[in-house]
CSV table of C-alpha atoms in Angstrom, one decimal:
chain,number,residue,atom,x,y,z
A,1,UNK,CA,6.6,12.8,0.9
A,2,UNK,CA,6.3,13.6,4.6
A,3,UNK,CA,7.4,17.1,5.6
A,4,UNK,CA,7.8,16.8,9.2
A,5,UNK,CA,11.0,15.9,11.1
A,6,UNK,CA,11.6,12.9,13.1
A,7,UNK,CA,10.4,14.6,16.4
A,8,UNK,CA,7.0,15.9,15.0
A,9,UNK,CA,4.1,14.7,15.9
A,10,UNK,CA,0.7,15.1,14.6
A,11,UNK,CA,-2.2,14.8,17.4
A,12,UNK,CA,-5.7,13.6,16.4
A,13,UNK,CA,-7.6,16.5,18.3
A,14,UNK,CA,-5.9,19.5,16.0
A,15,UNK,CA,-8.6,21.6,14.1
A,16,UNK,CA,-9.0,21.2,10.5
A,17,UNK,CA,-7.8,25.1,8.2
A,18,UNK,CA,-10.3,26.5,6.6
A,19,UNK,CA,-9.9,28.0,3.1
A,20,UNK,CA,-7.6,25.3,1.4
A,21,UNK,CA,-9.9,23.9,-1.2
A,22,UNK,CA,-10.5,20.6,-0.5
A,23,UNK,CA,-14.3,19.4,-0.9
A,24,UNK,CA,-14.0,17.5,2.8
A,25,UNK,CA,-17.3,15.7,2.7
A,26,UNK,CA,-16.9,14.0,-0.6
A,27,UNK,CA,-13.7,13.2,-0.3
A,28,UNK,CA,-13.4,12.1,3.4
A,29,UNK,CA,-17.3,10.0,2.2
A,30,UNK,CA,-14.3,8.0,0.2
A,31,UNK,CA,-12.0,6.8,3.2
A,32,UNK,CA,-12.0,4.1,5.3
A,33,UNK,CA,-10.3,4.1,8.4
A,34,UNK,CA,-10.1,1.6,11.7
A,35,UNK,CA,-9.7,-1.4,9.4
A,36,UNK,CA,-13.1,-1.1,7.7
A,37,UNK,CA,-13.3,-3.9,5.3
A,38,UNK,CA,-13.7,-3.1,1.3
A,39,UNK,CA,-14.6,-5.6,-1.6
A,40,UNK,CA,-13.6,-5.0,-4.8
A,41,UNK,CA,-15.8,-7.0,-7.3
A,42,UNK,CA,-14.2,-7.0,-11.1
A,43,UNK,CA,-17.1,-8.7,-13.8
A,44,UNK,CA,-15.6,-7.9,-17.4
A,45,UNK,CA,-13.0,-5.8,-16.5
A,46,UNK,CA,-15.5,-3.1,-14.6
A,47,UNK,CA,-14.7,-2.7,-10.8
A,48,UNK,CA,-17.0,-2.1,-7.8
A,49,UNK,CA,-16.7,-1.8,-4.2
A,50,UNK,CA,-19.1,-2.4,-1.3
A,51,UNK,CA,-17.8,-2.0,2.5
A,52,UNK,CA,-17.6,-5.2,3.7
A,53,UNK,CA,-20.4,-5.1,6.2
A,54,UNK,CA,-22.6,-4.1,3.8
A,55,UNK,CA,-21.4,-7.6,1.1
A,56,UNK,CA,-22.0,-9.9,4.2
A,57,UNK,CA,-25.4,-7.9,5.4
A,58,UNK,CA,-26.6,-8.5,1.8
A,59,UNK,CA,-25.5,-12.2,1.7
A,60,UNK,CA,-27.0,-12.9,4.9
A,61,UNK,CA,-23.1,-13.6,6.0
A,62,UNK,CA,-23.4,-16.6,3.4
A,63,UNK,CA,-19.9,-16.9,1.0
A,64,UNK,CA,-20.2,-16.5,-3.0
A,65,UNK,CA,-19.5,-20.2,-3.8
A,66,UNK,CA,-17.1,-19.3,-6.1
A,67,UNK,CA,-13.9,-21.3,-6.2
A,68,UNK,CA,-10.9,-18.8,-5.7
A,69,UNK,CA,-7.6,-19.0,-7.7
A,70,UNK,CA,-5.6,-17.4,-4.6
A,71,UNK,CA,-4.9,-14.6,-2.7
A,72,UNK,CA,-1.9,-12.7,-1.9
A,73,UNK,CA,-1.2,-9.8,1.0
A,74,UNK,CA,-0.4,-6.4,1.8
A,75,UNK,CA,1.8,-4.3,4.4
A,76,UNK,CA,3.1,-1.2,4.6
A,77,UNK,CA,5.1,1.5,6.2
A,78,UNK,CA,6.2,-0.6,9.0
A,79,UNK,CA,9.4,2.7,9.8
A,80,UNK,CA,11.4,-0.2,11.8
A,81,UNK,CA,13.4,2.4,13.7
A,82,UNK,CA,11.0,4.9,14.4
A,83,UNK,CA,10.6,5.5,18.4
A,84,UNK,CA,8.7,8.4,18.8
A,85,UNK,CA,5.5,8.6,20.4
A,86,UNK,CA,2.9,7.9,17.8
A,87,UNK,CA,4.2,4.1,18.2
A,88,UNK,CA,7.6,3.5,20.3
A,89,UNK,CA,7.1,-0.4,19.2
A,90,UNK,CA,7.3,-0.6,15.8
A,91,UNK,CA,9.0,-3.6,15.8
A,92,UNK,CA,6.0,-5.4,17.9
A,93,UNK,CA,3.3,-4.5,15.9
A,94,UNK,CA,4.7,-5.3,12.8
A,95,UNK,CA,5.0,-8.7,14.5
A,96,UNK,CA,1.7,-8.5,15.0
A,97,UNK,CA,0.8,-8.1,11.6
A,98,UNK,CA,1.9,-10.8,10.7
A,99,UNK,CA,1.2,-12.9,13.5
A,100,UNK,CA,-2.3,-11.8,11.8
A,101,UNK,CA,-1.5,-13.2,8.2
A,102,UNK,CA,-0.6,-16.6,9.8
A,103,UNK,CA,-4.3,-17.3,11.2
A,104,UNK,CA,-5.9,-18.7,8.1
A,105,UNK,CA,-9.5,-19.8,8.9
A,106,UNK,CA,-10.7,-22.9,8.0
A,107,UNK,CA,-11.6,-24.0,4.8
A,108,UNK,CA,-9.2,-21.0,3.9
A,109,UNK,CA,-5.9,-21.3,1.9
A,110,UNK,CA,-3.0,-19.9,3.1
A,111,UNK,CA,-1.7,-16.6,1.3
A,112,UNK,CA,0.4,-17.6,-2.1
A,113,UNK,CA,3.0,-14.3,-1.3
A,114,UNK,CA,3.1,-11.1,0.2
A,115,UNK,CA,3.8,-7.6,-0.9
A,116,UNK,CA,5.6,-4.9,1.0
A,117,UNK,CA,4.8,-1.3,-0.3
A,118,UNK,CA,7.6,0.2,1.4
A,119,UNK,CA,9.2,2.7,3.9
A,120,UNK,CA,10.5,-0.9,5.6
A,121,UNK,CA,12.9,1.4,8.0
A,122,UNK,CA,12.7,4.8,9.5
A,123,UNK,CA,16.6,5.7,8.5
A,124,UNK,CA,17.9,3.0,5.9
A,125,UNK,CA,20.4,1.7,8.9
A,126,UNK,CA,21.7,-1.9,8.4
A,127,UNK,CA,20.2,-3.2,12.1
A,128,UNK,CA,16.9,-1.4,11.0
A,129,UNK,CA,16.6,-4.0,7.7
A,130,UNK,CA,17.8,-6.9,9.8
A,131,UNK,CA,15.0,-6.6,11.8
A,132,UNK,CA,11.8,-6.3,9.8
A,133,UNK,CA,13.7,-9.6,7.7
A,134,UNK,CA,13.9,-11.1,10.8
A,135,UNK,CA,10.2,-10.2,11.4
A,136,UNK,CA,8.8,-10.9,7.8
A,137,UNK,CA,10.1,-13.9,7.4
A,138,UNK,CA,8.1,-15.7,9.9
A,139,UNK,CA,5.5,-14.9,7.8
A,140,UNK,CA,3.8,-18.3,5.7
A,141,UNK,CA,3.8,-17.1,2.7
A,142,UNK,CA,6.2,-18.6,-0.5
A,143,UNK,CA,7.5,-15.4,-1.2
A,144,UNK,CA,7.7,-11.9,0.1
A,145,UNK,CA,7.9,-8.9,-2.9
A,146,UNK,CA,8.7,-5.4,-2.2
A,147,UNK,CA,9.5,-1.7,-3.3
A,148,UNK,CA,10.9,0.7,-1.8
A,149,UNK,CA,9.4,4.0,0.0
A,150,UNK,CA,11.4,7.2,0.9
A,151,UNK,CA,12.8,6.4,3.8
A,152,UNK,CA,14.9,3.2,2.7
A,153,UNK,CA,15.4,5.1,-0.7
A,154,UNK,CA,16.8,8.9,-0.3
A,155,UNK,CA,19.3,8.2,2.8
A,156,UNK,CA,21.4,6.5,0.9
A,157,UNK,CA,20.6,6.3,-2.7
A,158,UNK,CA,18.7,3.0,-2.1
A,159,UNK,CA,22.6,1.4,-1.6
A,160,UNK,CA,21.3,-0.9,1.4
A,161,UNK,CA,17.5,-1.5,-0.1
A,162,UNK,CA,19.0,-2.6,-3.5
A,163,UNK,CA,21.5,-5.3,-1.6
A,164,UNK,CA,18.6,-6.3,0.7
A,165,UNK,CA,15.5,-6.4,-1.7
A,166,UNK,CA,16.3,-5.3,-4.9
A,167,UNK,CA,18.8,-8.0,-6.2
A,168,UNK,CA,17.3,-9.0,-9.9
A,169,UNK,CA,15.4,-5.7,-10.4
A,170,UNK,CA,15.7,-3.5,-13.1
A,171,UNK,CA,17.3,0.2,-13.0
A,172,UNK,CA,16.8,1.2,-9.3
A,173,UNK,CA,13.9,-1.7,-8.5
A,174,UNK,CA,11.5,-1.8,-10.6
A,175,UNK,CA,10.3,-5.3,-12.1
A,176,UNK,CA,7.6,-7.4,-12.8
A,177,UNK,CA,6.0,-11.0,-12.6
A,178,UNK,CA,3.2,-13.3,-13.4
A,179,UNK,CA,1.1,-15.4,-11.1
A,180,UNK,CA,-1.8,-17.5,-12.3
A,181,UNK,CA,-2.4,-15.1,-15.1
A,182,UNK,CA,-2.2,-12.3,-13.6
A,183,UNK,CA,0.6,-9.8,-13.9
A,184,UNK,CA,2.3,-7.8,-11.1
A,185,UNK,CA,4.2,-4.8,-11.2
A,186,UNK,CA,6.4,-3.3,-8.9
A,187,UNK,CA,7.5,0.4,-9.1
A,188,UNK,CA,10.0,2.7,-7.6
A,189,UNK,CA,8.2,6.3,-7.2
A,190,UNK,CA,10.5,7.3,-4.6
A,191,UNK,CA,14.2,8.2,-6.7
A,192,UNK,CA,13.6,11.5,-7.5
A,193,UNK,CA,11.0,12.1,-4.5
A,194,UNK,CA,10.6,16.3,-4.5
A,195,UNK,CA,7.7,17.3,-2.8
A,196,UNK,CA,5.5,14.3,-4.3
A,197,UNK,CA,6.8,10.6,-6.0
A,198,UNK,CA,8.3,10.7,-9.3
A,199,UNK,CA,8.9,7.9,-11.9
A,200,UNK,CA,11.0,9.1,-14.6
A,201,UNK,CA,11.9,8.9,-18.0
A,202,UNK,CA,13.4,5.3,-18.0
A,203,UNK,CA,10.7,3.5,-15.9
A,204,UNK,CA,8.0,4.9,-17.6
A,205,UNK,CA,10.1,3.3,-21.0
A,206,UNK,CA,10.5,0.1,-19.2
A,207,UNK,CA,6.7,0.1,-18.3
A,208,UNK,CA,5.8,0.9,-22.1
A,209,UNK,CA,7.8,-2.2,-23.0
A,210,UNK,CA,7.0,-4.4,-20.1
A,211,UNK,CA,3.0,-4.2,-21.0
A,212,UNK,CA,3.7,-4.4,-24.8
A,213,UNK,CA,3.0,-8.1,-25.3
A,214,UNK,CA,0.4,-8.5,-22.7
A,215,UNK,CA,-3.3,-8.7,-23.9
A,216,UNK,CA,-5.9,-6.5,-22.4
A,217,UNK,CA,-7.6,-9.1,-21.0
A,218,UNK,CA,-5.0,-9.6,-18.6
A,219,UNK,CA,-5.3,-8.6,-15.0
A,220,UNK,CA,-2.9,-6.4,-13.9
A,221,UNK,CA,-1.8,-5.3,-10.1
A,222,UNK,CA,0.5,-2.1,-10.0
A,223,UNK,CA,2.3,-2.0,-6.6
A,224,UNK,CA,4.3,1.6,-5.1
A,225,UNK,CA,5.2,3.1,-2.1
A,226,UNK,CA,3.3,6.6,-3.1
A,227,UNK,CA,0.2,6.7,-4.6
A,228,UNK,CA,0.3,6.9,-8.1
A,229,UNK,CA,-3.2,9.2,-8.2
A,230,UNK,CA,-3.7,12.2,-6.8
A,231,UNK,CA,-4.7,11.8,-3.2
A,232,UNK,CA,-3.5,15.5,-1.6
A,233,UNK,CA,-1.3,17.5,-3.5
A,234,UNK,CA,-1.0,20.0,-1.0
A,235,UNK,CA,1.4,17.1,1.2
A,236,UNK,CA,2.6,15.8,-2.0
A,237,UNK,CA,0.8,12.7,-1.7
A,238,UNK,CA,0.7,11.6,-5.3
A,239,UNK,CA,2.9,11.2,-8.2
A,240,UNK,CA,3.9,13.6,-10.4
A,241,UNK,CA,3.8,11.8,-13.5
A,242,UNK,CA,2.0,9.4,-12.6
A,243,UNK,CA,-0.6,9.7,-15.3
A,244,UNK,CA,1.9,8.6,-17.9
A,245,UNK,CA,1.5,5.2,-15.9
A,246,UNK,CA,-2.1,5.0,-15.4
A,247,UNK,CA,-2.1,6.1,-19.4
A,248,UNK,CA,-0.2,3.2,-20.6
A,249,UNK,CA,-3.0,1.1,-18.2
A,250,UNK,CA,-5.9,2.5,-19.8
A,251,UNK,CA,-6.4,-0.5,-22.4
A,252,UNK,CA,-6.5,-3.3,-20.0
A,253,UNK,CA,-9.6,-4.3,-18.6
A,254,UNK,CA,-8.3,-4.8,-15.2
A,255,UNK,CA,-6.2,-2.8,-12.9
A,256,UNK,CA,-5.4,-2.4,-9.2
A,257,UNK,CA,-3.3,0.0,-8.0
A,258,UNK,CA,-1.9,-0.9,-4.5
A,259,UNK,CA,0.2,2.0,-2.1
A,260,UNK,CA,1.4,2.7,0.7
A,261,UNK,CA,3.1,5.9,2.1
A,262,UNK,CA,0.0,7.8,3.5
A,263,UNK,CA,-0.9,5.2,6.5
A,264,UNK,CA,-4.5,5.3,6.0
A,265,UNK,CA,-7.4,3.6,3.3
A,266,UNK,CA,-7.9,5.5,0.2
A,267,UNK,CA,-9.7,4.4,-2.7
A,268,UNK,CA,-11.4,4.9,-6.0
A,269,UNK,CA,-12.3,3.6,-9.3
A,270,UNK,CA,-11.4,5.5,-12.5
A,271,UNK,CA,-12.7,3.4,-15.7
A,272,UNK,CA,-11.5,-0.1,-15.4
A,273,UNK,CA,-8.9,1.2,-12.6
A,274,UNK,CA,-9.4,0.7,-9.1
A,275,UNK,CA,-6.7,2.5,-6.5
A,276,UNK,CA,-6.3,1.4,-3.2
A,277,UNK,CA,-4.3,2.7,0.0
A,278,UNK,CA,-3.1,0.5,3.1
A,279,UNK,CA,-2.9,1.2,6.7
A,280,UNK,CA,0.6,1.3,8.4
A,281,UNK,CA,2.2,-1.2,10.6
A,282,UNK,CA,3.6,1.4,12.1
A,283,UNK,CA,1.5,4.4,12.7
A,284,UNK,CA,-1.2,6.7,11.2
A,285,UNK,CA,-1.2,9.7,9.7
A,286,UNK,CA,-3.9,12.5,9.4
A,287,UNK,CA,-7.2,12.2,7.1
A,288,UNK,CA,-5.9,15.2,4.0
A,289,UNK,CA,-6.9,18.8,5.3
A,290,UNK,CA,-7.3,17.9,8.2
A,291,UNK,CA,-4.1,18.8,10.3
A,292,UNK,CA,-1.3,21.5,9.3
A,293,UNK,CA,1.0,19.0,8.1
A,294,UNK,CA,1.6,15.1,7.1
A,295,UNK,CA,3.7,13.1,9.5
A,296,UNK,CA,3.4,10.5,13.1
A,297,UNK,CA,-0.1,10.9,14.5
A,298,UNK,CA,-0.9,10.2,18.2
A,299,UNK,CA,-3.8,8.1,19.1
A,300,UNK,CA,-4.7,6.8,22.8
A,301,UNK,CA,-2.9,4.1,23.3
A,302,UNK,CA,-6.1,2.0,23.4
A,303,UNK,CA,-6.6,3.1,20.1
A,304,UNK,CA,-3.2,2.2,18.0
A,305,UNK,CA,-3.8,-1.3,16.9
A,306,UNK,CA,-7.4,-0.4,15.4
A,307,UNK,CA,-5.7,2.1,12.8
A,308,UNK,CA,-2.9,0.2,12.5
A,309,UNK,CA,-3.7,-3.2,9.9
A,310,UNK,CA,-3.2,-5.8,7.0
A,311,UNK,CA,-4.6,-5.8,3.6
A,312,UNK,CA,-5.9,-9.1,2.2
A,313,UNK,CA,-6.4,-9.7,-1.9
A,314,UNK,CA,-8.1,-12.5,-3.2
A,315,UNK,CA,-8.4,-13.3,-6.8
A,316,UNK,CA,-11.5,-15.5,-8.2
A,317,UNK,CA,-11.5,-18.0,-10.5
A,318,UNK,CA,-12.9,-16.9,-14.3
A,319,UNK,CA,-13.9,-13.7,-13.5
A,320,UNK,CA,-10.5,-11.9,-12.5
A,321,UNK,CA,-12.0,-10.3,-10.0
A,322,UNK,CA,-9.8,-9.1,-6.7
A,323,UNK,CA,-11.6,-8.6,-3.9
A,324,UNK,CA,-9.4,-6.1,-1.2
A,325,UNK,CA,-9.9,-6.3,2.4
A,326,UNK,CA,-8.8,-4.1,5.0
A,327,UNK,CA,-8.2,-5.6,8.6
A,328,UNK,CA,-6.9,-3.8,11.6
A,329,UNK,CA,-4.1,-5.0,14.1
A,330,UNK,CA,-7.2,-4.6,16.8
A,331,UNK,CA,-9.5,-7.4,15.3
A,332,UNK,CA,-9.8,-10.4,17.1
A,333,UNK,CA,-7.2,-9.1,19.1
């Protein structure tokens, strides 16, 4: 979870400490900020990923041909209520967003739902919900699905998030769903949030249970606000026992695991598993390492909107493949 108060503010020009570890060049080779697209390609349950510049350099800009089942997209961390100055207009480019997800190109369909992976508000205040519903449901999607993150969790118990969003959950909002074979999972890392997301002993059961009667041939999408992998332990970014989850994942042939909470692209494969991060609505946050602390990072002002973005999933047709791209709030714009 993020350590720094309200009022702290990370700025982009801080030196990065030496001596704490972290392998920088590998792991920062891993990251894509700025809204740099990624593809996710799934043929028999085995994930790859190409940036997208590189898929359409390679294609000579031409599309697969293949016929896609639908598509579905992801925001996060839009902290309506935050007014500092990493972003004293939350509110506006959240709008933004999804001003964004309503332009669907031609010979596109539009998105079937939406997922929000959480920290909706800054402080869990009624006004603060009431606007990002106001805001998200001008989206044109059927349905919007969300989880909470820290900040609309731990002010208040989740009392506000669970009458809001969570009506028709299980325990304190977690559930699940099926779309056109494939099966979505929504989590709730942030209850027992100390020092890095935690799941607990009655999710995890409800998990175990939930996947029992699937087959392993079904695709399966995991949605949290924290990542359930290991990102930065150091700024408890990850989830404690989260490898009990990704465990009880291991026998399906395909998995993607989408977060939030760390404002920045992340991701990985591990086996059949592939992890992925979003950017905020709201405001970024430092690359791991590379500041003192977690927590509101100023950019010039110029520069907001290009870390700042949507995350676009599409699912194919026969192959159950999910291709994820990143786009910032500064393209087209």
């Amino acid at each position: 979870m993020n350590r720094l108060t309200e009022d702290e503010v990370v700025q982009d020009n801080q030196a990065q400490p030496a001596g704490d570890g972290i392998d920088r060049r590998n792991f920062l080779g891993c990251m894509a900020w700025a809204g740099t697209g990624l593809l996710w390609t799934m043929v028999g349950g085995v994930p790859a990923s190409k940036l997208l510049a590189q898929t359409m350099k390679a294609n000579g800009g031409a599309g697969t041909g293949k016929i896609e089942d639908f598509s579905f997209v992801q925001i996060s961390d839009s902290h309506i209520g935050f007014n500092k100055g990493a972003n004293p207009d939350v509110t506006g480019t959240l709008q933004k967003a999804i001003d964004k997800i309503n332009i669907v190109p031609a010979g596109m369909k539009a998105p079937d739902f939406m997922i929000h992976t959480g920290d909706i508000t800054q402080n869990s205040k009624t006004s603060e919900f009431d606007t990002a519903a106001q805001v998200i449901k001008s989206a044109k999607v059927g349905e919007v699905f969300y989880v909470p993150g820290e900040h609309d969790f731990s002010l208040d118990d989740g009392a506000l998030y669970k009458q809001r969003f969570g009506k028709g959950t299980v325990g304190n909002g977690w559930y699940s769903y099926s779309h056109k074979g494939v099966h979505f999972i929504g989590l709730n890392n942030c209850v027992q949030v100390d020092a890095m997301g935690n799941l607990g002993a009655e999710q995890l059961a409800w998990l175990k249970s939930d996947l029992a009667a699937l087959s392993a041939s079904t695709p399966i999408v995991v949605f949290a606000h924290i990542p359930l992998w290991m990102v930065y332990e150091k700024w408890g970014w990850g989830t404690a026992d989260g490898a009990q989850a990704l465990a009880l994942l291991k026998r399906f042939g395909s998995v993607t695991v989408l977060n939030g909470h760390i404002h920045q692209v992340v991701q990985k494969v591990e086996g059949n598993v592939a992890f992925h991060t979003a950017m905020a609505t709201a405001f970024p946050q430092p690359a791991p390492g590379s500041a003192p602390n977690p927590g509101p990072m100023a950019v010039p002002a110029g520069k907001l909107q290009s870390v700042l973005g949507v995350t676009n999933v599409k699912v194919v047709r026969g192959h159950s493949h999910l291709a994820v791209v990143d786009h910032s709030l500064a393209e087209g714009a």
